[in-house]
Amino acid sequence: MQRTFALEEIQDVARQILSQNLKKVVTFHAEMGVGKTTLIKALVGELGVRDMASSPTFSLVNEYEGHNGERIYHFDLYRLHTEEEAYDMGIDEYFYSGDWCFIEWPEKTPNLIPIDHAAIHIKLLPGGKRLLELRN
């Protein structure tokens, strides 16, 4: 799936992504400030989370409860120094739990990301629009 969008369309983009029979582990690839966290907040909202979602920059992971009690984990791995740090926190248990895992900065743990995952790439375009590519 490919889509060009403005930030005002983010909820519609989230609905479209979730309609793609999305895999439960999703990596997000983009430069800082392009909108990874904003998109994840929209996805979490579409999955039924009513609490305000926020970036887990300092905690590394935030946990939410969606529709029917399903678990959603939002990871921001930017501050990790080594894969061993992630492994020590039990990150692999989250990734193989069958629950939603939205992962920012997955390049920090390339050997720990499950092979069977979806990837979202976002690029900032001139004029402020974004180009999103989903590989599911």
mmCIF file of C-alpha atoms in Angstrom:
data_model
loop_
_atom_site.group_PDB
_atom_site.id
_atom_site.type_symbol
_atom_site.label_atom_id
_atom_site.label_comp_id
_atom_site.label_asym_id
_atom_site.label_seq_id
_atom_site.Cartn_x
_atom_site.Cartn_y
_atom_site.Cartn_z
ATOM 1 C CA MET A 1 0.000 0.000 0.000
ATOM 2 C CA GLN A 2 1.208 3.490 -0.817
ATOM 3 C CA ARG A 3 -0.456 6.741 0.122
ATOM 4 C CA THR A 4 0.363 10.434 0.123
ATOM 5 C CA PHE A 5 -1.372 12.324 2.913
ATOM 6 C CA ALA A 6 -1.505 15.488 4.987
ATOM 7 C CA LEU A 7 -1.417 15.238 8.776
ATOM 8 C CA GLU A 8 -5.093 16.231 8.895
ATOM 9 C CA GLU A 9 -5.846 12.893 7.209
ATOM 10 C CA ILE A 10 -3.981 10.782 9.769
ATOM 11 C CA GLN A 11 -7.086 9.026 11.204
ATOM 12 C CA ASP A 12 -8.187 8.001 7.717
ATOM 13 C CA VAL A 13 -4.672 6.709 7.025
ATOM 14 C CA ALA A 14 -4.745 4.693 10.269
ATOM 15 C CA ARG A 15 -8.085 3.123 9.297
ATOM 16 C CA GLN A 16 -6.744 2.261 5.848
ATOM 17 C CA ILE A 17 -3.614 0.650 7.325
ATOM 18 C CA LEU A 18 -5.640 -1.465 9.746
ATOM 19 C CA SER A 19 -7.943 -2.586 6.919
ATOM 20 C CA GLN A 20 -4.954 -4.301 5.245
ATOM 21 C CA ASN A 21 -5.077 -7.413 7.463
ATOM 22 C CA LEU A 22 -2.037 -5.964 9.187
ATOM 23 C CA LYS A 23 0.510 -8.181 10.901
ATOM 24 C CA LYS A 24 0.670 -7.641 14.669
ATOM 25 C CA VAL A 25 4.332 -6.562 14.754
ATOM 26 C CA VAL A 26 4.824 -3.318 12.829
ATOM 27 C CA THR A 27 8.050 -1.388 12.426
ATOM 28 C CA PHE A 28 8.048 2.335 11.635
ATOM 29 C CA HIS A 29 10.851 3.847 9.567
ATOM 30 C CA ALA A 30 11.265 7.608 9.145
ATOM 31 C CA GLU A 31 13.524 10.458 10.070
ATOM 32 C CA MET A 32 12.952 12.198 13.394
ATOM 33 C CA GLY A 33 9.946 14.515 13.299
ATOM 34 C CA VAL A 34 8.245 13.004 10.248
ATOM 35 C CA GLY A 35 5.277 11.579 12.162
ATOM 36 C CA LYS A 36 5.924 8.045 13.408
ATOM 37 C CA THR A 37 4.524 8.755 16.870
ATOM 38 C CA THR A 38 1.584 10.719 15.450
ATOM 39 C CA LEU A 39 0.644 7.794 13.209
ATOM 40 C CA ILE A 40 0.998 5.298 16.057
ATOM 41 C CA LYS A 41 -1.282 7.458 18.223
ATOM 42 C CA ALA A 42 -3.877 7.354 15.437
ATOM 43 C CA LEU A 43 -3.532 3.558 15.072
ATOM 44 C CA VAL A 44 -3.855 3.066 18.832
ATOM 45 C CA GLY A 45 -6.999 5.212 18.793
ATOM 46 C CA GLU A 46 -8.470 3.159 15.950
ATOM 47 C CA LEU A 47 -7.796 0.026 17.990
ATOM 48 C CA GLY A 48 -10.020 1.365 20.748
ATOM 49 C CA VAL A 49 -7.627 3.021 23.179
ATOM 50 C CA ARG A 50 -9.343 5.994 24.765
ATOM 51 C CA ASP A 51 -6.446 7.092 26.972
ATOM 52 C CA MET A 52 -4.083 9.668 25.532
ATOM 53 C CA ALA A 53 -1.277 7.779 23.835
ATOM 54 C CA SER A 54 2.185 9.257 24.206
ATOM 55 C CA SER A 55 5.699 8.507 23.091
ATOM 56 C CA PRO A 56 7.551 6.031 25.321
ATOM 57 C CA THR A 57 10.878 7.766 24.673
ATOM 58 C CA PHE A 58 12.120 7.428 28.243
ATOM 59 C CA SER A 59 10.308 4.251 29.298
ATOM 60 C CA LEU A 60 11.006 2.452 25.973
ATOM 61 C CA VAL A 61 7.524 0.890 25.956
ATOM 62 C CA ASN A 62 3.970 2.012 26.679
ATOM 63 C CA GLU A 63 1.178 -0.503 27.104
ATOM 64 C CA TYR A 64 -2.446 0.159 26.171
ATOM 65 C CA GLU A 65 -5.669 -1.806 26.234
ATOM 66 C CA GLY A 66 -7.789 -1.762 23.092
ATOM 67 C CA HIS A 67 -11.051 -3.339 21.945
ATOM 68 C CA ASN A 68 -12.038 -6.439 23.877
ATOM 69 C CA GLY A 69 -9.012 -6.107 26.141
ATOM 70 C CA GLU A 70 -6.406 -6.665 23.446
ATOM 71 C CA ARG A 71 -2.920 -5.462 24.383
ATOM 72 C CA ILE A 72 -1.062 -2.871 22.358
ATOM 73 C CA TYR A 73 2.609 -2.096 22.925
ATOM 74 C CA HIS A 74 4.286 1.040 21.580
ATOM 75 C CA PHE A 75 8.082 0.922 21.559
ATOM 76 C CA ASP A 76 10.469 3.834 21.054
ATOM 77 C CA LEU A 77 13.924 2.282 20.864
ATOM 78 C CA TYR A 78 15.784 5.506 20.036
ATOM 79 C CA ARG A 79 17.629 5.647 23.371
ATOM 80 C CA LEU A 80 18.876 2.050 23.289
ATOM 81 C CA HIS A 81 22.628 1.666 23.043
ATOM 82 C CA THR A 82 22.770 -2.083 22.367
ATOM 83 C CA GLU A 83 20.470 -4.925 21.418
ATOM 84 C CA GLU A 84 21.454 -6.558 24.680
ATOM 85 C CA GLU A 85 19.636 -3.775 26.581
ATOM 86 C CA ALA A 86 16.446 -4.626 24.699
ATOM 87 C CA TYR A 87 16.921 -8.343 25.213
ATOM 88 C CA ASP A 88 17.495 -7.802 28.943
ATOM 89 C CA MET A 89 14.159 -5.989 29.225
ATOM 90 C CA GLY A 90 12.440 -9.017 27.650
ATOM 91 C CA ILE A 91 11.593 -7.328 24.374
ATOM 92 C CA ASP A 92 11.438 -10.646 22.538
ATOM 93 C CA GLU A 93 8.578 -11.754 24.812
ATOM 94 C CA TYR A 94 6.557 -8.730 23.682
ATOM 95 C CA PHE A 95 7.385 -9.303 20.011
ATOM 96 C CA TYR A 96 6.262 -12.947 20.096
ATOM 97 C CA SER A 97 3.253 -12.426 22.398
ATOM 98 C CA GLY A 98 0.687 -12.227 19.591
ATOM 99 C CA ASP A 99 -0.217 -8.727 20.795
ATOM 100 C CA TRP A 100 0.103 -5.524 18.774
ATOM 101 C CA CYS A 101 3.681 -4.192 18.776
ATOM 102 C CA PHE A 102 4.334 -0.820 17.140
ATOM 103 C CA ILE A 103 8.095 -0.223 17.006
ATOM 104 C CA GLU A 104 9.827 3.098 16.391
ATOM 105 C CA TRP A 105 13.565 2.970 15.579
ATOM 106 C CA PRO A 106 13.631 -0.812 14.884
ATOM 107 C CA GLU A 107 17.122 -0.441 13.399
ATOM 108 C CA LYS A 108 18.346 -0.357 17.015
ATOM 109 C CA THR A 109 17.388 -4.059 17.374
ATOM 110 C CA PRO A 110 17.707 -5.555 13.883
ATOM 111 C CA ASN A 111 18.378 -9.089 15.127
ATOM 112 C CA LEU A 112 15.411 -9.118 17.523
ATOM 113 C CA ILE A 113 12.602 -8.032 15.166
ATOM 114 C CA PRO A 114 10.532 -11.049 14.069
ATOM 115 C CA ILE A 115 11.035 -11.995 10.431
ATOM 116 C CA ASP A 116 7.261 -11.980 9.895
ATOM 117 C CA HIS A 117 6.418 -8.324 10.507
ATOM 118 C CA ALA A 118 4.927 -5.373 8.666
ATOM 119 C CA ALA A 119 6.970 -2.263 7.918
ATOM 120 C CA ILE A 120 5.767 1.296 7.445
ATOM 121 C CA HIS A 121 8.101 3.787 5.781
ATOM 122 C CA ILE A 122 7.229 7.488 5.887
ATOM 123 C CA LYS A 123 8.948 10.268 3.946
ATOM 124 C CA LEU A 124 8.357 13.983 4.288
ATOM 125 C CA LEU A 125 7.509 15.584 0.953
ATOM 126 C CA PRO A 126 7.814 19.216 -0.118
ATOM 127 C CA GLY A 127 4.835 21.165 1.147
ATOM 128 C CA GLY A 128 4.498 19.108 4.334
ATOM 129 C CA LYS A 129 2.687 16.051 2.967
ATOM 130 C CA ARG A 130 3.925 12.560 3.746
ATOM 131 C CA LEU A 131 4.448 9.539 1.540
ATOM 132 C CA LEU A 132 3.621 6.313 3.359
ATOM 133 C CA GLU A 133 4.535 2.861 2.136
ATOM 134 C CA LEU A 134 3.260 -0.221 3.937
ATOM 135 C CA ARG A 135 4.939 -3.576 3.377
ATOM 136 C CA ASN A 136 2.786 -6.230 4.970
#
